[in-house]
Short mmCIF file of C-alpha atoms and ligand atoms in Angstrom, two decimals:
data_model
loop_
_atom_site.label_atom_id
_atom_site.label_comp_id
_atom_site.label_asym_id
_atom_site.label_seq_id
_atom_site.Cartn_x
_atom_site.Cartn_y
_atom_site.Cartn_z
CA MET A 1 70.11 66.77 38.12
CA SER A 2 67.37 69.22 37.18
CA ALA A 3 64.50 68.07 35.00
CA THR A 4 65.50 70.50 32.26
CA ALA A 5 69.18 69.45 32.02
CA ALA A 6 70.18 68.22 28.57
CA PRO A 7 70.73 64.45 28.44
CA PRO A 8 74.40 63.49 28.39
CA ILE A 9 75.87 63.08 24.93
CA ASP A 10 76.88 59.59 23.85
CA ARG A 11 80.28 60.46 22.42
CA PHE A 12 80.26 57.29 20.30
CA SER A 13 77.13 58.38 18.44
CA ILE A 14 78.99 61.48 17.26
CA PRO A 15 79.28 61.99 14.32
CA ASP A 16 76.20 60.40 12.73
CA ALA A 17 76.48 58.19 9.63
CA GLY A 18 76.68 61.27 7.42
CA GLY A 19 79.58 62.69 9.41
CA HIS A 20 77.53 65.36 11.17
CA PHE A 21 78.53 66.67 14.57
CA GLY A 22 75.18 68.35 15.17
CA ARG A 23 75.04 71.11 12.57
CA TYR A 24 78.80 70.85 11.86
CA GLY A 25 80.88 68.49 9.70
CA GLY A 26 79.37 66.58 6.78
CA VAL A 27 80.65 66.10 3.24
CA PHE A 28 81.29 68.99 0.83
CA VAL A 29 83.44 67.75 -2.03
CA PRO A 30 83.28 67.50 -5.83
CA GLU A 31 81.29 64.54 -7.13
CA THR A 32 84.51 62.86 -8.32
CA LEU A 33 85.71 62.39 -4.73
CA MET A 34 82.51 60.85 -3.35
CA THR A 35 83.51 57.29 -4.31
CA ALA A 36 86.94 57.69 -2.72
CA LEU A 37 85.46 59.03 0.54
CA GLU A 38 82.93 56.21 0.62
CA GLU A 39 85.63 53.61 -0.01
CA LEU A 40 87.75 55.16 2.74
CA GLY A 41 84.81 55.23 5.15
CA ALA A 42 83.96 51.58 4.50
CA THR A 43 87.60 50.47 4.75
CA TYR A 44 88.03 52.35 8.00
CA GLU A 45 84.82 50.95 9.48
CA LYS A 46 86.02 47.38 8.81
CA ALA A 47 89.55 48.08 10.01
CA ARG A 48 88.30 49.66 13.21
CA GLN A 49 86.52 46.45 14.15
CA ASP A 50 89.30 44.16 13.00
CA PRO A 51 91.51 43.02 15.90
CA ALA A 52 94.36 42.25 13.47
CA PHE A 53 94.36 45.88 12.24
CA GLN A 54 94.29 47.26 15.78
CA GLN A 55 97.06 44.86 16.81
CA GLU A 56 99.27 45.90 13.94
CA LEU A 57 98.66 49.61 14.53
CA LYS A 58 99.48 49.16 18.21
CA LEU A 59 102.74 47.44 17.36
CA HIS A 60 103.86 50.23 15.00
CA LEU A 61 102.83 52.89 17.51
CA LYS A 62 105.04 51.17 20.04
CA GLU A 63 108.06 50.18 17.97
CA PHE A 64 108.18 52.95 15.36
CA ALA A 65 106.55 55.93 17.06
CA GLY A 66 107.60 55.27 20.68
CA ARG A 67 104.27 54.88 22.52
CA PRO A 68 103.25 55.04 25.27
CA THR A 69 104.56 58.55 25.93
CA GLN A 70 105.26 59.62 29.51
CA LEU A 71 102.97 61.64 31.75
CA TYR A 72 105.50 63.93 33.39
CA PHE A 73 105.09 65.89 36.62
CA ALA A 74 106.45 69.38 35.90
CA GLY A 75 107.70 70.13 39.41
CA ARG A 76 109.40 73.46 38.77
CA LEU A 77 106.57 74.86 36.62
CA THR A 78 104.18 73.81 39.39
CA GLU A 79 106.30 75.55 42.00
CA HIS A 80 106.62 78.63 39.79
CA CYS A 81 102.83 78.94 39.41
CA GLY A 82 102.17 78.12 43.08
CA GLY A 83 98.82 76.39 42.49
CA ALA A 84 97.62 73.14 40.90
CA LYS A 85 99.96 70.25 40.17
CA ILE A 86 100.96 70.52 36.50
CA TYR A 87 101.48 67.36 34.47
CA LEU A 88 102.68 67.32 30.86
CA LYS A 89 101.65 64.59 28.42
CA ARG A 90 104.84 64.10 26.46
CA GLU A 91 103.72 63.74 22.83
CA ASP A 92 106.89 65.71 22.05
CA LEU A 93 108.85 62.53 22.66
CA LEU A 94 107.29 60.72 19.70
CA HIS A 95 109.25 59.89 16.55
CA THR A 96 109.33 62.88 14.15
CA GLY A 97 108.56 65.21 17.08
CA ALA A 98 104.80 65.50 17.47
CA HIS A 99 101.48 63.67 17.81
CA LYS A 100 101.03 63.71 14.00
CA ILE A 101 102.66 60.29 13.63
CA ASN A 102 99.68 58.57 15.39
CA ASN A 103 97.38 59.54 12.52
CA ALA A 104 99.96 59.12 9.75
CA LEU A 105 100.60 55.52 10.81
CA GLY A 106 96.90 54.69 10.99
CA GLN A 107 96.14 56.14 7.58
CA ALA A 108 99.18 54.51 5.94
CA LEU A 109 97.86 51.14 7.10
CA LEU A 110 94.48 52.02 5.57
CA ALA A 111 96.16 53.00 2.26
CA ARG A 112 97.79 49.57 2.20
CA ARG A 113 94.45 47.88 2.90
CA MET A 114 92.90 49.72 -0.04
CA GLY A 115 95.80 48.64 -2.26
CA LYS A 116 96.84 52.24 -2.85
CA LYS A 117 100.57 52.59 -3.42
CA ARG A 118 100.71 56.36 -3.71
CA VAL A 119 100.14 58.78 -0.83
CA ILE A 120 99.69 62.54 -0.92
CA ALA A 121 99.49 65.02 1.96
CA GLU A 122 99.45 68.74 2.67
CA THR A 123 101.66 70.37 5.22
CA GLY A 124 102.00 73.83 6.79
CA ALA A 125 104.84 73.88 9.29
CA GLY A 126 106.06 70.60 7.86
CA GLN A 127 105.32 68.38 10.87
CA HIS A 128 102.55 66.43 9.14
CA GLY A 129 104.66 66.23 5.98
CA VAL A 130 107.60 64.79 7.92
CA ALA A 131 105.37 62.26 9.73
CA THR A 132 103.78 61.21 6.41
CA ALA A 133 107.16 60.95 4.66
CA ALA A 134 108.41 58.75 7.51
CA VAL A 135 105.52 56.29 7.41
CA CYS A 136 105.63 56.15 3.59
CA ALA A 137 109.33 55.29 3.72
CA LYS A 138 108.60 52.62 6.32
CA PHE A 139 105.84 50.99 4.26
CA GLY A 140 107.41 51.56 0.82
CA LEU A 141 104.69 53.91 -0.42
CA GLU A 142 105.26 56.64 -3.02
CA CYS A 143 104.87 59.99 -1.28
CA VAL A 144 104.07 63.48 -2.59
CA ILE A 145 103.78 66.41 -0.16
CA TYR A 146 102.15 69.73 -1.10
CA MET A 147 103.51 72.77 0.67
CA GLY A 148 103.05 76.51 0.16
CA ALA A 149 106.12 78.28 -1.26
CA VAL A 150 106.24 80.64 1.73
CA ASP A 151 106.13 77.71 4.17
CA MET A 152 108.84 75.87 2.22
CA GLU A 153 111.13 78.80 2.73
CA ARG A 154 110.23 79.22 6.43
CA GLN A 155 110.57 75.49 7.10
CA ALA A 156 113.49 74.62 4.84
CA LEU A 157 114.87 72.07 7.29
CA ASN A 158 111.62 70.09 7.31
CA VAL A 159 111.58 70.15 3.49
CA PHE A 160 115.04 68.58 3.52
CA ARG A 161 113.92 65.99 6.10
CA MET A 162 111.01 64.94 3.89
CA ARG A 163 113.27 64.64 0.86
CA LEU A 164 115.81 62.59 2.83
CA MET A 165 113.01 60.12 3.56
CA GLY A 166 112.19 59.85 -0.12
CA ALA A 167 109.19 62.17 -0.42
CA GLU A 168 108.67 64.53 -3.33
CA VAL A 169 107.84 68.00 -1.99
CA ARG A 170 105.83 70.14 -4.42
CA SER A 171 105.83 73.90 -4.02
CA VAL A 172 102.43 75.64 -4.21
CA GLU A 173 102.55 79.15 -5.67
CA ALA A 174 98.85 80.14 -5.50
CA GLY A 175 97.29 82.75 -3.17
CA GLN A 176 98.98 83.32 0.19
CA ARG A 177 101.26 80.36 -0.67
CA THR A 178 100.65 78.67 2.69
CA LEU A 179 98.60 75.79 4.14
CA LYS A 180 95.17 76.60 2.68
CA GLU A 181 96.55 76.63 -0.87
CA ALA A 182 98.53 73.44 -0.21
CA ILE A 183 95.27 71.67 0.77
CA ASN A 184 93.61 72.90 -2.45
CA GLU A 185 96.46 71.46 -4.51
CA ALA A 186 96.38 68.15 -2.64
CA MET A 187 92.63 67.88 -3.31
CA ARG A 188 93.20 68.64 -7.01
CA ASP A 189 95.81 65.86 -7.17
CA TRP A 190 93.43 63.49 -5.39
CA VAL A 191 90.61 64.14 -7.87
CA THR A 192 93.00 63.35 -10.74
CA ASN A 193 94.68 60.26 -9.28
CA VAL A 194 91.97 58.94 -7.01
CA ARG A 195 92.28 55.27 -8.05
CA SER A 196 95.95 54.91 -7.13
CA THR A 197 96.20 57.50 -4.38
CA HIS A 198 95.25 57.94 -0.74
CA TYR A 199 95.18 61.44 0.75
CA ILE A 200 96.51 61.46 4.34
CA LEU A 201 94.83 64.55 5.78
CA GLY A 202 96.73 65.89 8.79
CA SER A 203 94.06 67.14 11.22
CA ALA A 204 90.51 66.49 12.45
CA LEU A 205 89.17 68.46 9.51
CA GLY A 206 87.82 68.02 5.98
CA SER A 207 84.94 65.82 4.87
CA HIS A 208 83.65 62.73 6.62
CA PRO A 209 85.20 60.30 7.51
CA TYR A 210 88.37 62.34 8.15
CA PRO A 211 87.38 64.27 11.32
CA MET A 212 86.16 61.06 13.00
CA MET A 213 88.98 58.87 11.73
CA VAL A 214 91.77 61.30 12.63
CA ARG A 215 90.21 61.75 16.08
CA ASP A 216 90.12 58.00 16.59
CA PHE A 217 93.78 57.58 15.66
CA HIS A 218 94.66 60.14 18.35
CA ARG A 219 92.39 58.75 21.07
CA VAL A 220 95.35 56.76 22.33
CA ILE A 221 96.68 60.01 23.86
CA GLY A 222 93.74 60.38 26.25
CA GLN A 223 93.52 56.64 26.91
CA GLU A 224 97.10 56.68 28.13
CA VAL A 225 96.57 59.82 30.22
CA ARG A 226 93.62 58.19 31.96
CA GLU A 227 95.62 55.12 32.93
CA GLN A 228 98.69 57.12 33.88
CA ILE A 229 96.96 59.69 36.08
CA LEU A 230 94.91 57.00 37.85
CA ALA A 231 98.09 55.05 38.56
CA ARG A 232 99.90 58.13 39.78
CA GLU A 233 97.23 60.13 41.62
CA GLY A 234 94.42 57.64 42.09
CA ARG A 235 91.92 60.01 40.51
CA LEU A 236 91.07 61.92 37.34
CA PRO A 237 92.48 65.41 36.70
CA ASP A 238 90.47 68.54 37.49
CA GLU A 239 91.38 70.20 34.24
CA MET A 240 92.94 69.31 30.86
CA ILE A 241 94.32 71.79 28.35
CA ALA A 242 95.45 71.42 24.73
CA CYS A 243 96.18 73.74 21.82
CA VAL A 244 93.78 73.71 18.86
CA GLY A 245 94.83 74.16 15.25
CA GLY A 246 92.57 71.87 13.24
CA GLY A 247 91.99 70.19 16.57
CA SER A 248 93.44 66.69 16.30
CA ASN A 249 95.77 66.58 19.31
CA ALA A 250 93.10 68.24 21.48
CA ILE A 251 90.21 65.96 20.54
CA GLY A 252 92.41 62.85 20.94
CA PHE A 253 93.49 64.09 24.35
CA PHE A 254 89.94 65.00 25.47
CA PHE A 255 87.88 62.16 24.03
CA GLU A 256 88.26 59.66 26.88
CA PHE A 257 87.15 62.33 29.35
CA LEU A 258 84.08 63.76 27.59
CA GLN A 259 81.75 61.76 29.84
CA ASP A 260 83.52 62.83 33.03
CA GLU A 261 81.66 66.06 33.75
CA ASN A 262 84.00 66.93 36.63
CA VAL A 263 87.01 67.12 34.32
CA ARG A 264 87.15 70.59 32.76
CA LEU A 265 88.38 70.57 29.17
CA VAL A 266 89.95 73.66 27.62
CA GLY A 267 91.15 74.21 24.04
CA VAL A 268 93.53 77.07 23.25
CA GLU A 269 93.56 78.85 19.90
CA ALA A 270 96.14 81.22 18.43
CA GLY A 271 95.53 84.85 19.42
CA GLY A 272 98.45 86.01 17.26
CA ARG A 273 99.08 89.76 17.61
CA GLY A 274 95.66 90.21 19.21
CA ILE A 275 92.01 89.76 18.22
CA THR A 276 91.77 92.13 15.27
CA ARG A 277 90.97 90.98 11.73
CA GLY A 278 93.89 89.34 10.00
CA ASP A 279 96.07 89.28 13.11
CA HIS A 280 95.02 85.97 14.69
CA ALA A 281 93.69 82.46 14.06
CA ALA A 282 91.15 82.16 16.92
CA ARG A 283 88.09 80.89 15.04
CA PHE A 284 85.84 81.18 18.08
CA GLU A 285 86.77 84.87 18.42
CA GLY A 286 84.86 86.34 15.48
CA GLY A 287 84.57 83.29 13.24
CA LYS A 288 81.23 82.36 11.62
CA LEU A 289 79.54 79.22 10.37
CA GLY A 290 80.67 78.37 6.85
CA VAL A 291 82.17 75.70 4.61
CA LEU A 292 85.89 75.43 3.91
CA GLN A 293 87.74 72.58 2.24
CA GLY A 294 85.04 69.97 2.65
CA CYS A 295 83.75 70.82 6.09
CA LYS A 296 81.02 72.95 7.70
CA THR A 297 82.37 74.64 10.82
CA TYR A 298 83.54 77.93 12.38
CA ILE A 299 85.61 79.88 9.91
CA LEU A 300 87.35 83.24 9.91
CA GLN A 301 85.73 84.93 6.91
CA ASN A 302 84.51 88.36 5.87
CA THR A 303 80.88 89.28 5.21
CA ASP A 304 81.20 88.10 1.57
CA GLY A 305 82.37 84.68 2.76
CA GLN A 306 85.96 85.34 1.65
CA ILE A 307 88.45 83.60 3.95
CA GLU A 308 90.29 86.08 6.18
CA LEU A 309 94.05 86.22 6.39
CA THR A 310 95.27 84.59 9.58
CA HIS A 311 98.38 85.02 11.66
CA SER A 312 100.12 83.12 14.43
CA VAL A 313 103.72 82.78 15.55
CA SER A 314 103.12 79.02 15.26
CA ALA A 315 102.47 77.76 11.74
CA GLY A 316 100.63 74.69 13.06
CA LEU A 317 97.78 76.79 14.51
CA ASP A 318 97.60 79.23 11.61
CA TYR A 319 94.46 78.07 9.77
CA ALA A 320 91.07 79.74 9.19
CA ALA A 321 88.84 76.75 10.14
CA ILE A 322 88.49 74.63 13.27
CA GLY A 323 87.59 70.93 13.40
CA PRO A 324 83.78 70.43 13.47
CA GLU A 325 83.76 68.32 16.65
CA HIS A 326 85.18 71.26 18.59
CA ALA A 327 82.38 73.55 17.40
CA PHE A 328 79.88 70.91 18.52
CA TYR A 329 81.23 70.50 22.06
CA ARG A 330 81.62 74.24 22.42
CA ASP A 331 77.90 74.71 21.71
CA ARG A 332 77.19 72.05 24.34
CA ASN A 333 79.43 73.83 26.86
CA ARG A 334 81.44 70.63 27.28
CA ILE A 335 84.73 72.07 26.05
CA SER A 336 85.59 75.73 26.60
CA TYR A 337 88.05 77.74 24.53
CA ALA A 338 90.63 80.39 25.22
CA TYR A 339 93.42 81.94 23.18
CA ALA A 340 97.06 82.81 23.75
CA CYS A 341 98.94 85.62 21.99
CA ASP A 342 102.36 85.52 20.34
CA ASP A 343 104.17 87.52 23.05
CA GLU A 344 102.80 85.34 25.87
CA VAL A 345 103.83 82.27 23.87
CA MET A 346 107.37 83.57 23.41
CA ALA A 347 107.69 84.12 27.17
CA ALA A 348 106.27 80.72 28.14
CA PHE A 349 108.45 78.96 25.55
CA GLN A 350 111.58 80.29 27.25
CA LEU A 351 110.24 79.72 30.75
CA CYS A 352 109.43 76.06 30.09
CA ALA A 353 112.88 75.51 28.58
CA LYS A 354 114.60 77.11 31.59
CA LEU A 355 112.47 75.56 34.34
CA GLU A 356 111.90 72.08 32.96
CA GLY A 357 114.65 71.41 30.43
CA ILE A 358 111.98 70.86 27.80
CA ILE A 359 111.75 72.95 24.62
CA PRO A 360 108.07 72.83 23.62
CA ALA A 361 106.66 73.37 20.13
CA LEU A 362 105.26 76.90 19.73
CA GLU A 363 101.85 75.30 19.10
CA SER A 364 101.94 73.38 22.39
CA THR A 365 103.20 76.48 24.17
CA HIS A 366 99.75 78.05 23.63
CA ALA A 367 98.36 75.37 25.96
CA LEU A 368 101.16 76.08 28.44
CA VAL A 369 100.26 79.79 28.55
CA GLU A 370 96.63 79.08 29.44
CA GLY A 371 97.62 76.22 31.76
CA MET A 372 99.95 78.41 33.79
CA LYS A 373 97.30 81.11 34.17
CA ARG A 374 94.76 78.58 35.40
CA ALA A 375 97.18 76.65 37.65
CA LYS A 376 97.80 79.88 39.57
CA GLU A 377 94.07 80.15 40.29
CA MET A 378 93.72 76.54 41.41
CA ARG A 379 94.36 74.88 44.78
CA LYS A 380 97.56 72.97 45.43
CA ASP A 381 95.70 69.67 45.69
CA GLU A 382 94.13 70.11 42.26
CA ILE A 383 95.53 68.48 39.12
CA LEU A 384 96.04 70.02 35.69
CA VAL A 385 97.22 68.05 32.65
CA ILE A 386 98.59 69.87 29.61
CA ASN A 387 99.10 68.12 26.29
CA LEU A 388 102.61 68.86 25.05
CA SER A 389 101.72 68.06 21.44
CA GLY A 390 105.24 68.46 20.03
CA ARG A 391 108.83 69.48 20.59
CA GLY A 392 110.29 72.85 19.72
CA ASP A 393 113.41 71.85 17.82
CA LYS A 394 111.69 72.95 14.61
CA ASP A 395 111.04 76.38 16.13
CA VAL A 396 114.41 77.38 17.57
CA ASN A 397 115.58 79.24 14.45
CA GLN A 398 112.39 81.29 14.34
CA VAL A 399 112.55 82.05 18.06
CA ALA A 400 116.20 83.12 17.76
CA LYS A 401 115.23 85.45 14.93
CA ILE A 402 112.40 87.03 16.96
CA LEU A 403 114.74 87.43 19.94
CA GLY A 404 117.36 88.97 17.69
CA VAL A 405 119.89 86.24 18.44
CA LYS A 406 122.18 85.09 15.65
CA VAL A 407 122.71 81.30 15.47
CA GLY A 408 125.26 79.47 13.30
C1 PLP B 1 100.23 70.35 13.73
C2 PLP B 1 100.44 70.62 15.15
C3 PLP B 1 99.42 71.15 15.97
C4 PLP B 1 98.08 71.58 15.44
O1 PLP B 1 97.30 70.58 14.89
P1 PLP B 1 96.05 69.94 15.65
O2 PLP B 1 95.39 69.15 14.58
O3 PLP B 1 95.22 71.04 16.17
O4 PLP B 1 96.59 69.09 16.73
C5 PLP B 1 99.68 71.30 17.32
N1 PLP B 1 100.89 70.99 17.85
C6 PLP B 1 101.90 70.51 17.08
C7 PLP B 1 103.19 70.21 17.74
C8 PLP B 1 101.71 70.31 15.72
O5 PLP B 1 102.71 69.83 14.99
#
């Protein structure tokens, strides 16, 4: 190592006590929420060190969510690309269809610890709403989900799922009537009902302790990958790839490997229709430092600080801010970032279904696009692991519509 090389980062010292990931993260909320965030932080800190809490969480992850998920060798995709061995981490096999349930379960247990009997959450595509509704039903918690009116229409089936599980879904009519406005409404509710209510935030975003806590609840993904790849191949992978919306599935997948400098880590953002203003959601392609919804990070905004419109074929990646931990590791050159565009995603979605018999979520398909490109450039004895964050059942209607196929 050269004398000038930066010392390795101790991943456990990140964030600091104030929730800072270097110059990112922190706490930016109205005064009225400070007590709630402090209570949550203290409760989480105790729970994290309490073997009984960890034991209980582990049990629910196993029996309710279906962990551990498989690490699957994608033989035909590998053959198709003609390079590195491609493995898929099968988070799509989890109950309710995506990794979101890991975090929802953890936070529901924290709500119970704090004696809060009412839970609120925001949702975009509906996956986090469905996961939250499921855990609230399981633990007998009152559940209110905020969802933009446009999203409610696009994701009508998920709205019905939430209602079947006893959640109240509230339509948000402000602004673009999508995820950003739903988060605003959820925060407004939280300010008003903070004594009785816990807010289950759905990604590694928002004010401290959320980015750290949500990351920790997803670390199980990478812990399993490590064990599984060592058992199967006797060594660590050469490269790992995950899609990045807020960044929760990616950071959970990467965390156990941050110290392993020989494992390349790649996050994939939504390139939408291409990198022109308003047509994409790739925060590292033209985003700037700013504060949005409690968090200092990279944000797609105009020169006046107004949040830009975003677009992606996948609702789960369609958000103007990225989790602060990603911005931190990008600056350190530990995680690199790419983007995939809608048309590439549509092609890879169909290819994966045909070659592997697996219909991936459109979000996860972004990671597949980049993974396939890189696998082709790699040697046959190299190993690539892609996080398949969710299943595509929720997306088939939308894909049919884009393809001009009439279903039902
Ligand atoms: C919500 C979602 C994402 C994006 O959220 P992250 O916090 O970035 O993980 C990705 N994949 C699926 C399947 C999702 O449901």
